[in-house]
XYZ file of C-alpha atoms in Angstrom:
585
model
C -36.906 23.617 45.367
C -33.084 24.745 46.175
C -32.272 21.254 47.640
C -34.153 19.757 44.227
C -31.370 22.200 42.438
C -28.697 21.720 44.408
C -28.993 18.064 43.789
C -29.624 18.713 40.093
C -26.343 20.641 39.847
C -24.331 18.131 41.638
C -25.403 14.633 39.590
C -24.949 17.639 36.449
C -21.135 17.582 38.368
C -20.546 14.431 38.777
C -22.300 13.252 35.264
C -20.190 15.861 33.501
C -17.345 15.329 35.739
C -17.331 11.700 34.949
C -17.965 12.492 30.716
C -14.638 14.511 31.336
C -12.879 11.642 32.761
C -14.163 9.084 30.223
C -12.931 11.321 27.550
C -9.401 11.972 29.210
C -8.678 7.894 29.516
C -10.115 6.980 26.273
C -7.577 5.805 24.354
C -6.112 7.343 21.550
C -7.707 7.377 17.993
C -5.701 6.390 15.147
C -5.156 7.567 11.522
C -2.653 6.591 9.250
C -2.567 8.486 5.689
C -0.037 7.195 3.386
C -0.183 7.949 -0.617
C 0.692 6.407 -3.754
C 3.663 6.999 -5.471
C 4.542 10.310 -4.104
C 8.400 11.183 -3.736
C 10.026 12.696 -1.003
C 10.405 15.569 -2.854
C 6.673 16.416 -3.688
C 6.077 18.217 -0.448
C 6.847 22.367 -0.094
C 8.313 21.212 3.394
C 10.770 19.256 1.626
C 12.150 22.039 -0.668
C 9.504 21.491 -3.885
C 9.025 25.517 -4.663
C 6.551 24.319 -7.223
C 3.959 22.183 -5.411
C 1.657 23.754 -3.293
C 1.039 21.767 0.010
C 0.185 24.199 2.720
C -1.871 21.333 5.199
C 0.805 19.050 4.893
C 3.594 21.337 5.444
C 1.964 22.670 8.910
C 1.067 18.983 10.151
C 4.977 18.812 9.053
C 5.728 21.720 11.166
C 3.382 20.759 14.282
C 4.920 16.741 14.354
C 8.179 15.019 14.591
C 9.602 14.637 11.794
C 11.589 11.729 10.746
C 14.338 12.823 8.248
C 16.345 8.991 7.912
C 13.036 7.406 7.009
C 12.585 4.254 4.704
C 10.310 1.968 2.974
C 10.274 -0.760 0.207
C 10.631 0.577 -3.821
C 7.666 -0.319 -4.394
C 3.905 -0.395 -3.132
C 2.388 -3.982 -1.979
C 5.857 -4.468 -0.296
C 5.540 -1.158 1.814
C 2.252 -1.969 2.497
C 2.510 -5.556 3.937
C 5.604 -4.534 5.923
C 3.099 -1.089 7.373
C 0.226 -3.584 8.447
C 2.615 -6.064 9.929
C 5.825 -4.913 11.034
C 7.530 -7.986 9.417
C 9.692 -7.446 5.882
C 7.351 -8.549 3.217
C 8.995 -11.526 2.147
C 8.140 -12.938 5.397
C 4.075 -11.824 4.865
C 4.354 -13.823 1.175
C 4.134 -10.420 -0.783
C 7.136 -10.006 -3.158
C 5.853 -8.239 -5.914
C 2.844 -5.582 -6.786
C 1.363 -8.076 -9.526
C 1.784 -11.952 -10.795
C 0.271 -13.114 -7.912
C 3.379 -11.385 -5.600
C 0.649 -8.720 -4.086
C -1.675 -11.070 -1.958
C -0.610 -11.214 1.814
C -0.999 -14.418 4.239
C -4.225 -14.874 6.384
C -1.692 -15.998 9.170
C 0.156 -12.568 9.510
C -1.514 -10.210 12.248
C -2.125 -6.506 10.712
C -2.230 -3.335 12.829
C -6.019 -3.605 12.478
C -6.588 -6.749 14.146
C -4.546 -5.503 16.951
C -6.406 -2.503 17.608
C -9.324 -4.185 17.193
C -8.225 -6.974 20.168
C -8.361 -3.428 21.788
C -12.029 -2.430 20.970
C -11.048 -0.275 18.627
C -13.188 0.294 15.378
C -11.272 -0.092 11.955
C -11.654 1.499 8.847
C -9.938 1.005 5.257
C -10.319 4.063 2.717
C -8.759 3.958 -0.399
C -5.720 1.016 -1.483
C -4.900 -2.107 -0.042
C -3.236 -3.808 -2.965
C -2.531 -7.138 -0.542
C -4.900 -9.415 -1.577
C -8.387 -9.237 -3.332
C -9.924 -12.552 -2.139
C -11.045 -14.195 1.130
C -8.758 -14.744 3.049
C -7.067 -11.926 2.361
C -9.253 -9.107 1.564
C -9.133 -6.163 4.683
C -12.593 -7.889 6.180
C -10.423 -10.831 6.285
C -7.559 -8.937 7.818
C -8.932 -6.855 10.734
C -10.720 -3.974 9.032
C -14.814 -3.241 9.875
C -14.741 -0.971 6.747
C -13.816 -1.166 4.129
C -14.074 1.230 0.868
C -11.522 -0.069 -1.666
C -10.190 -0.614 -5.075
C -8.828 -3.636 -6.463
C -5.205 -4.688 -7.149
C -2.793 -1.845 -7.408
C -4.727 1.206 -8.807
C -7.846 2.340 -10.452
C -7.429 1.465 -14.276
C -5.251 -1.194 -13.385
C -6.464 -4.253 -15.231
C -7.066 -5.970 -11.999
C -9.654 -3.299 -10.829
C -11.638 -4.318 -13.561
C -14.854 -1.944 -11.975
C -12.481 0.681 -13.147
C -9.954 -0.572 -15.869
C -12.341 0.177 -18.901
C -13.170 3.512 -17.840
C -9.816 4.877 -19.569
C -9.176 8.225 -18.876
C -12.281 8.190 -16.645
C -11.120 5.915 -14.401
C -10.649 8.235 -11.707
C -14.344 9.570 -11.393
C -17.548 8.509 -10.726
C -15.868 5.003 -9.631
C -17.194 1.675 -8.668
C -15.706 0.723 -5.598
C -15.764 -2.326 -3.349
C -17.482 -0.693 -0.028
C -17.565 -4.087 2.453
C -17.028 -6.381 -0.424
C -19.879 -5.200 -2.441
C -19.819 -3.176 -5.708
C -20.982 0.423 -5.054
C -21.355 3.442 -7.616
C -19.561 6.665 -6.396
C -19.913 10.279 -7.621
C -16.685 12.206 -7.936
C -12.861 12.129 -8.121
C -11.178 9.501 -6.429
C -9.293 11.531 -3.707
C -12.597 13.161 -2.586
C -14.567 10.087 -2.166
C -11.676 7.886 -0.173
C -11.320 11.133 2.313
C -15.082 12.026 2.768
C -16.000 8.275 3.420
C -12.869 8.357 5.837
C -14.444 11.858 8.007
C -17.780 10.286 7.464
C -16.152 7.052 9.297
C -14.677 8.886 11.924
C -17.602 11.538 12.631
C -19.518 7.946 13.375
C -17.401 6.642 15.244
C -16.076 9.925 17.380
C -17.110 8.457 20.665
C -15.100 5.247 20.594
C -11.106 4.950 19.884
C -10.883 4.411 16.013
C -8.423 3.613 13.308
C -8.722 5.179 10.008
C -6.193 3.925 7.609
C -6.628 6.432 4.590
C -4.838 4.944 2.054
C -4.906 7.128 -1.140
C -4.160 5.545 -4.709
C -3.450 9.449 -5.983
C -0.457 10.264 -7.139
C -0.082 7.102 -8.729
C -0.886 6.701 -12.614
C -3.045 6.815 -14.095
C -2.537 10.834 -13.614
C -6.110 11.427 -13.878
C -6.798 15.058 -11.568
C -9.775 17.512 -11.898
C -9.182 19.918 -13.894
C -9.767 23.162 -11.513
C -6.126 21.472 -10.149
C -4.388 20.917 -12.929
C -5.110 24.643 -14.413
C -3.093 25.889 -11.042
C 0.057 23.731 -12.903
C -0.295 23.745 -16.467
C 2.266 26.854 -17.397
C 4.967 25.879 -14.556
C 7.946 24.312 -15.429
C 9.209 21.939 -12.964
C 12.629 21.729 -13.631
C 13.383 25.319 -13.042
C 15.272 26.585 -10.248
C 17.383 23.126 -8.811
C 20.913 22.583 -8.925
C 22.279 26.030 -7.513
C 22.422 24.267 -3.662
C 24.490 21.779 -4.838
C 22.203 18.671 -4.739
C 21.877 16.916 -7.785
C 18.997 17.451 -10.391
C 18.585 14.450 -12.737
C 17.471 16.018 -16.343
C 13.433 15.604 -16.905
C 11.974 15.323 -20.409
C 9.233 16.997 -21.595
C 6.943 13.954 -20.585
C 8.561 14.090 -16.849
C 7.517 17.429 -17.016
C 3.926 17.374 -18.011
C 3.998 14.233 -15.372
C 4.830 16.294 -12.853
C 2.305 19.281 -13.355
C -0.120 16.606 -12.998
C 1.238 14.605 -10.112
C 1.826 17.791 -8.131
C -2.272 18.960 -8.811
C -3.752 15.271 -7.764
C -1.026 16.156 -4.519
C -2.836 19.506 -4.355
C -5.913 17.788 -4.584
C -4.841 15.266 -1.547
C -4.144 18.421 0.869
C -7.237 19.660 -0.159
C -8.838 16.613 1.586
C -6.501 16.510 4.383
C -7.831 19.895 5.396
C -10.613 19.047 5.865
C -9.849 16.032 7.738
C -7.561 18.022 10.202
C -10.492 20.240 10.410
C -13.286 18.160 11.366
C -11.064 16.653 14.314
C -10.693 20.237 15.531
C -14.901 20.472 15.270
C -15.234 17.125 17.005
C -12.520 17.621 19.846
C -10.756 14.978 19.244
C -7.306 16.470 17.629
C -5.592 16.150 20.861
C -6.245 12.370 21.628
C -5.501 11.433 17.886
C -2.445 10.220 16.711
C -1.980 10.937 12.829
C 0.613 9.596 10.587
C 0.815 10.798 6.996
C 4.013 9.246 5.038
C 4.039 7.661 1.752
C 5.202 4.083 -0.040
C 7.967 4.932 -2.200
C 9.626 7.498 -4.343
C 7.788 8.668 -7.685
C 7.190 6.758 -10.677
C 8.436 9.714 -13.382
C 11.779 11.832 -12.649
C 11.444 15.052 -11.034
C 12.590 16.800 -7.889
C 13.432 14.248 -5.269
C 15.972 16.836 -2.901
C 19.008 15.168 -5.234
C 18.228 11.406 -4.108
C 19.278 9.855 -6.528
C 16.984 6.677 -8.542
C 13.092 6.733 -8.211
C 10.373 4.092 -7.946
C 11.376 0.349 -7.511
C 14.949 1.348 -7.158
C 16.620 0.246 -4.257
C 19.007 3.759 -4.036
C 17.931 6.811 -1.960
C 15.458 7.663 -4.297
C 13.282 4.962 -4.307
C 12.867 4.079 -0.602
C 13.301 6.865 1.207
C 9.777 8.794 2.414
C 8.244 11.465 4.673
C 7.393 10.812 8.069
C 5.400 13.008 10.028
C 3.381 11.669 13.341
C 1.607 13.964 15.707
C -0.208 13.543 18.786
C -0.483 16.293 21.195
C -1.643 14.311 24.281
C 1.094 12.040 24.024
C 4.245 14.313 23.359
C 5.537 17.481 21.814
C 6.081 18.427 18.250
C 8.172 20.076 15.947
C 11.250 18.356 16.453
C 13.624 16.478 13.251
C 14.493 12.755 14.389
C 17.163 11.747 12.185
C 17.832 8.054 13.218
C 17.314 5.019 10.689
C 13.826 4.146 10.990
C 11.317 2.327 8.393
C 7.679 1.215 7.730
C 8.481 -1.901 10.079
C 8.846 0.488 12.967
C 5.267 1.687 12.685
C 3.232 -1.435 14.338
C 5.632 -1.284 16.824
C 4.834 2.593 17.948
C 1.696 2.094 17.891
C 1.709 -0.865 20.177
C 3.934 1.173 22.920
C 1.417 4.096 22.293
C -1.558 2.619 22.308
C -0.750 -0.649 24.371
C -1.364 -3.673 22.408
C 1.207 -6.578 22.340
C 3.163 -7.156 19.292
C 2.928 -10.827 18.166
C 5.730 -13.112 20.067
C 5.077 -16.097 17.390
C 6.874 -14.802 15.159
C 10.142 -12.178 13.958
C 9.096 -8.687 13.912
C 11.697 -6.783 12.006
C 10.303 -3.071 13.212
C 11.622 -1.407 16.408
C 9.141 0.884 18.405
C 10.629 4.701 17.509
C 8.570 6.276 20.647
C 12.121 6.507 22.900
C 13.574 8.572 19.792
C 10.240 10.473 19.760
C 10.905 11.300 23.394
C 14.710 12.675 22.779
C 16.353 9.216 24.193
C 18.861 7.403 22.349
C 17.975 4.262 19.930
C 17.753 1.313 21.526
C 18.776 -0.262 18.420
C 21.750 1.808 17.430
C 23.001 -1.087 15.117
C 20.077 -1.416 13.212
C 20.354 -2.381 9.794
C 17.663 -1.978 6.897
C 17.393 -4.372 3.333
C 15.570 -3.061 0.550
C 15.186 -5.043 -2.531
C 12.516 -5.738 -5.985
C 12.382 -7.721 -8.790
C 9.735 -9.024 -10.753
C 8.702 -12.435 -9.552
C 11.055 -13.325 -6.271
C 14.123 -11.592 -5.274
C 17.850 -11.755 -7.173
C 21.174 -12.200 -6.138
C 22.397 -9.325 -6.635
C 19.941 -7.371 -8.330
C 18.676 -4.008 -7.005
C 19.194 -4.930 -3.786
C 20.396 -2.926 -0.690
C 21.922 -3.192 2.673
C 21.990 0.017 5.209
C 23.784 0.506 8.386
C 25.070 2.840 11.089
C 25.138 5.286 7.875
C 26.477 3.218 5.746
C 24.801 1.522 2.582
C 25.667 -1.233 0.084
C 23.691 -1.432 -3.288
C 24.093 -4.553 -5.640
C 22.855 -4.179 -9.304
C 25.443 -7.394 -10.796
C 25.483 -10.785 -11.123
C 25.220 -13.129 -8.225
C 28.741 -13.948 -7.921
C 30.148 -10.570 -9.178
C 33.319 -9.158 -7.318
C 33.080 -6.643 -4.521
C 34.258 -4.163 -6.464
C 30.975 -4.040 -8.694
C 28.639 -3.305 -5.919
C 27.948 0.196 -5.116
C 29.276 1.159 -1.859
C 28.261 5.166 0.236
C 29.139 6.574 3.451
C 25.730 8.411 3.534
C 26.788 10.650 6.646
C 29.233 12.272 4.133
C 27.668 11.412 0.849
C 23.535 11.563 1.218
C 22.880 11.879 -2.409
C 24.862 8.453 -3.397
C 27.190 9.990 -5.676
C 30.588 8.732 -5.014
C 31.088 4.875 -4.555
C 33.476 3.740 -2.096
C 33.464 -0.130 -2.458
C 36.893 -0.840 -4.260
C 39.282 1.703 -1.542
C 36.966 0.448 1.247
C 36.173 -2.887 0.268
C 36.097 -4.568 4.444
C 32.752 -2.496 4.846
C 31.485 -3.253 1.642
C 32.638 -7.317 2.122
C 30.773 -6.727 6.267
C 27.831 -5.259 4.740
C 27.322 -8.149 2.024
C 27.801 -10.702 4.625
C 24.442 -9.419 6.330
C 23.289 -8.774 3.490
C 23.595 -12.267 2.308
C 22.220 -13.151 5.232
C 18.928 -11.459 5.527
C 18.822 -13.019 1.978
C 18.815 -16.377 3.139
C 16.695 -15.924 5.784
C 13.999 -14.490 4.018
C 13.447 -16.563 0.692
C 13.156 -19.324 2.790
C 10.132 -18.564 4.433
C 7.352 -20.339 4.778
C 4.852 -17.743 3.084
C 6.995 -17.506 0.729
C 8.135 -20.629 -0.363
C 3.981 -21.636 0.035
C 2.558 -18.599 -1.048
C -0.958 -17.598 -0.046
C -4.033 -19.415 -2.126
C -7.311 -18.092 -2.773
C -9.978 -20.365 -1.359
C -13.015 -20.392 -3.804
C -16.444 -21.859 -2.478
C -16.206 -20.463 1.210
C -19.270 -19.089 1.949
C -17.224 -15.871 3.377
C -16.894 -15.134 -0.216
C -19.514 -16.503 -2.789
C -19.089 -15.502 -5.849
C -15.389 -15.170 -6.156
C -13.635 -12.938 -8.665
C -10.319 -13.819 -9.815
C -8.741 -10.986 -11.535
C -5.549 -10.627 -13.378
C -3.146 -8.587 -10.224
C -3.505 -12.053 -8.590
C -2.962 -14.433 -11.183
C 0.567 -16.024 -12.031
C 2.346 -17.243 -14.574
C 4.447 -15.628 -17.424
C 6.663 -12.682 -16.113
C 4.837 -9.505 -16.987
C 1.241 -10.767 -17.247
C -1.132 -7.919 -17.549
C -3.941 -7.604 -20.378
C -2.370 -9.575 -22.851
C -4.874 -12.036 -24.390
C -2.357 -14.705 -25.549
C -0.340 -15.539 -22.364
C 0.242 -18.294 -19.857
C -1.771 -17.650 -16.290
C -3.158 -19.124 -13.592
C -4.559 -18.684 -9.617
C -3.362 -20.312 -6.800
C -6.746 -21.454 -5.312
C -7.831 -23.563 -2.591
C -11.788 -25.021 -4.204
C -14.063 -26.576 -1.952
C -15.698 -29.293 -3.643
C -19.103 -28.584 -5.268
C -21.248 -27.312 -8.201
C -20.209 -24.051 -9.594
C -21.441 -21.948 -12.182
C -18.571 -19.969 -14.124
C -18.361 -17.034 -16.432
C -14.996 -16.121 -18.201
C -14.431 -12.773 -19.340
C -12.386 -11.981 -22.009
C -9.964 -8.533 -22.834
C -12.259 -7.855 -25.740
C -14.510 -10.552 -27.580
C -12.678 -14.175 -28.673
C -13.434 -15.355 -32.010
C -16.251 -18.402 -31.829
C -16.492 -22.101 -32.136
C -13.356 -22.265 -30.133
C -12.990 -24.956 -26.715
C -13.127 -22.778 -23.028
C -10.742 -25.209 -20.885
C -11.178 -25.364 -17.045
C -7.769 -27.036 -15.682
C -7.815 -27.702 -11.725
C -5.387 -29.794 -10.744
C -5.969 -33.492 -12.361
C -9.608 -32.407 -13.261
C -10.482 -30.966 -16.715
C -13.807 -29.321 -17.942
C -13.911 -27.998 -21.505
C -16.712 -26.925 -23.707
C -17.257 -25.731 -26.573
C -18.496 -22.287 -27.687
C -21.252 -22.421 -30.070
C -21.656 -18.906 -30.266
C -22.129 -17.862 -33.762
C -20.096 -14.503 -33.574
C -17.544 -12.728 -31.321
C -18.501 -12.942 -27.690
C -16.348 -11.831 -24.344
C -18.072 -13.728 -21.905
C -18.141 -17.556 -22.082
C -19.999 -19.397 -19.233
C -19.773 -23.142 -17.704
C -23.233 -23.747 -15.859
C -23.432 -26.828 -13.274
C -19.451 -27.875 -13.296
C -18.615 -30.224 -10.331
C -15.352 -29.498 -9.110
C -13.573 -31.929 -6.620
C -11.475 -30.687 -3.607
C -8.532 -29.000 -4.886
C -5.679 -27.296 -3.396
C -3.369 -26.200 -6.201
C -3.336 -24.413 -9.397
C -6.263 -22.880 -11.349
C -5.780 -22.560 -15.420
C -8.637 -21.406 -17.981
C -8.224 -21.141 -21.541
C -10.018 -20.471 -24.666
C -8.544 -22.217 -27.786
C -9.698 -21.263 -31.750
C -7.662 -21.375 -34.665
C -4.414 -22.122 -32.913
C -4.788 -19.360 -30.730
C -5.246 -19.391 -26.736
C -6.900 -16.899 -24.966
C -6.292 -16.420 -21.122
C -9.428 -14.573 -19.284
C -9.224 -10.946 -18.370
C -11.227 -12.312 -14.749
C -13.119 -15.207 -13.497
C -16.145 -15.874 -11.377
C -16.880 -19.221 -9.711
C -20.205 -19.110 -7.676
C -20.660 -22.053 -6.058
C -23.971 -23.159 -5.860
């Protein structure tokens, strides 16, 4: 009986012994948070006296914090340059709509990497890079997936959501692994609860949650328990005594930010309980966590005196919180102040984790872990571009250049002077106020000869100049919706009925059934056109009364690589489809 117990006790040893081990060389678990269209300045760690952010303040406190931090001005750019460590332009994304948003199969995300690694992958929330096979997360390295469309709820391209109005934010349908799936709830609260569900299931294997929350972006839907903490403040109080600049809010900035700062609320909320349930599974030391965001705010409001907002290419607009943490791997609480950006991220991750970063190709980022450890850059040279336009980029128009703490900005014509760019020394001038190109014009004339440079460089590549297609009839995705985010055309195409569009498609040749759906219902006895390449299909709609879904049955399209273009005609008048579906059958 004691030797039966003794050798109980030791296998109980070495079996627990071994569990200890296991758990001690597992390797790391992964979670990136990054939110929508929140500023630098909507943090309490970042000076906001208004917002209330308690969570993300003390993950502030606990991680190293980088203070010199940048990203693109606006989101689908951030987002492909995050997942790849490559400057968008590169990835094909140049835009956040008109067909600029959808990201080459051929670029190699942060998922698939970890995933080479046996690491499980999870998506919860945006991804705004691409809403058809081959670009959809499934496509792109990701084992779940519970998604949007496009670049927010409401959006017309998240056309689950777009015609719930001021609803759009609750009780969603979502795409959860490709398929539509009814939700109970605000928005927030089902993209973080899916996320802890996703890593409670997977605690026992190294995971990578990439929470990716559409909140604070319009539009500013919140529940209302939040917004009543924010309804009576006045968010322009109390700035401008320290000196920074505070750029005047109307009453509709205002109002704005009440409701921006509850849906933030709302976010640290979630993150609580996120932070919490790592505690409860033991797994908060062997995580690594990274909660920034992907560009400055849409409305004015406190941004610490950075000066410009979203899609500007000034202070303002592309510079964001960076917090990481992860205790087993080195200390906290420290302020890295280094130029560092959203291409830097894949790198880290790959020195922390140990994947290889891609060799085929230019990655742009630089791994920050030796500035994370105290040691000096080993790119002390760096230099960052920032740029957006609608459509592709401009010469010279809101475009930037930064180095070794200088910056260049160019809002002019393409063969403007020196003198009309906007030059800063931002060691001595962080808030862009005072421009220095005409009595310093050798810096500003160095810095738009790199700048003119990474120009070049960029536009001419080969995503870009052949952007990414969507390929309809692949079994991977059968039906395909085409919705309007992804389709091109006129400048500005959103929910307009009469306007030029079309998708850039790859069809496999076969018999499709297609339905057209319209804004709101087109007059009838008009002609539904189906342009595909040289092949035309058009019928005509008998319908007797207004109807806002026309259907083809038994089309035969041939193989097609190329451009996509429906249109309804009646009375003079085109129509261009709010979506399409092709099933191929």
């Amino acid at each position: 009986m004691h030797i039966h117990r003794s050798l109980f006790t030791l296998v109980f040893f070495i079996s627990f012994s071994f569990s200890f081990a296991q758990q001690k060389t597992k390797s790391p678990n992964v979670i990136l948070i990054i939110t929508d269209d929140q500023g630098y300045g909507d943090l309490g760690t970042n000076g906001n006296p208004h917002i209330n952010t308690p969570t993300i303040d003390a993950f502030a406190a606990e991680s190293v914090r980088f203070t010199n931090f940048y990203v693109s001005p606006v989101c689908a750019p951030t987002r492909a340059s995050l997942m790849t460590g490559r400057y968008s332009l590169r990835t094909g994304v140049r835009d956040t709509y008109n067909g600029g948003a959808m990201m080459a199969e051929s670029e190699v995300t942060i998922a698939e990497l970890l995933k080479s690694k046996n690491y499980v992958t999870g998506i919860f929330g945006k991804w705004h890079l691409g809403d058809n096979y081959p670009m959809r997360p499934s496509d792109q390295g990701f084992d779940e997936s519970v998604i949007h469309l496009s670049g927010g709820m409401g959006q017309v391209g998240d056309f689950t959501t777009y015609y719930q109005g001021d609803r759009s934010y609750f009780d969603p349908v979502l795409w959860h692994n490709n398929e539509q799936e009814s939700y109970e709830g605000y928005c927030s609260d089902i993209f973080a609860t899916e996320a802890i569900n996703f890593i409670e299931k997977n605690k026992d294997k190294p995971f990578f949650t990439y929470l990716s929350f559409n909140a604070p972006h319009t539009p500013l839907q919140v529940p209302d328990e939040y917004y009543q903490k924010y309804k009576d403040i006045d968010p322009s109080a109390g700035f401008g005594e320290d000196g920074k600049p505070f750029y005047p809010m109307s009453e509709g900035d205002k109002e704005a930010a009440r409701k921006v700062y509850a849906m933030v609320e709302n976010i640290d909320d979630n993150l609580k309980k996120l932070f919490l349930k790592l505690e409860e599974l033991g797994i908060e030391e062997n995580t690594i966590v990274i909660f920034m965001t992907d560009n400055g705010p849409q409305q004015q409001r406190f941004v610490a005196g950075l000066k410009g907002r979203k899609g500007s290419a000034y202070q303002g607009g592309i510079r964001a919180p960076f917090f990481i943490r992860y205790p087993d791997g080195f200390k906290g609480n420290k302020e890295v102040n280094t130029l560092s950006a959203h291409l830097d991220v894949m790198p880290t991750l790959a020195e922390l984790v140990g994947f290889e970063v891609p060799t085929d190709r230019k990655i742009d980022g630089h791994s920050m872990l030796p500035l994370i450890k105290g040691e000096k850059s080993s790119t002390p040279d760096r230099s960052y571009f920032a740029y957006w336009t609608r459509k592709y980029p401009e010469l010279y128009e809101n475009i930037s250049i930064q180095k070794e703490g200088w910056k260049l900005v160019g809002n002019t014509d393409y063969n403007s002077s020196i003198e009309s760019f906007d030059l800063f020394d931002l060691s001595k001038d962080p808030y862009e106020q005072q421009n220095l190109s005409a009595s310093n014009s050798a810096k500003a004339l160095e810095l738009k000869s790199e700048m003119d440079g990474i120009y070049r460089e960029l536009i001419n590549e080969e995503n870009l100049v052949n952007p990414p297609v969507i390929q309809i009839g692949n079994k991977a995705e059968n039906p395909v919706f085409l919705n309007r985010n992804d389709a091109a055309g006129e400048r500005g195409i959103w929910d307009q009925e009469d306007i030029f569009g079309y998708w850039k498609v790859a069809i496999e040749p076969g018999v499709y059934d297609i339905k057209f759906k319209f804004v709101k219902p087109v007059p009838p006895k008009g002609k539904m056109t189906l342009e595909t390449g040289n092949y035309a299909s058009i019928e005509v709609d008998q319908s007797s009364a207004p109807i806002d879904i026309l259907e083809m049955k038994n089309v035969k399209l041939e193989q097609t690589v190329g451009d996509l273009l429906p249109f309804y005609t009646v009375a003079g008048k085109r129509y261009f489809p709010f979506w399409v579906e092709l099933e191929k059958k």
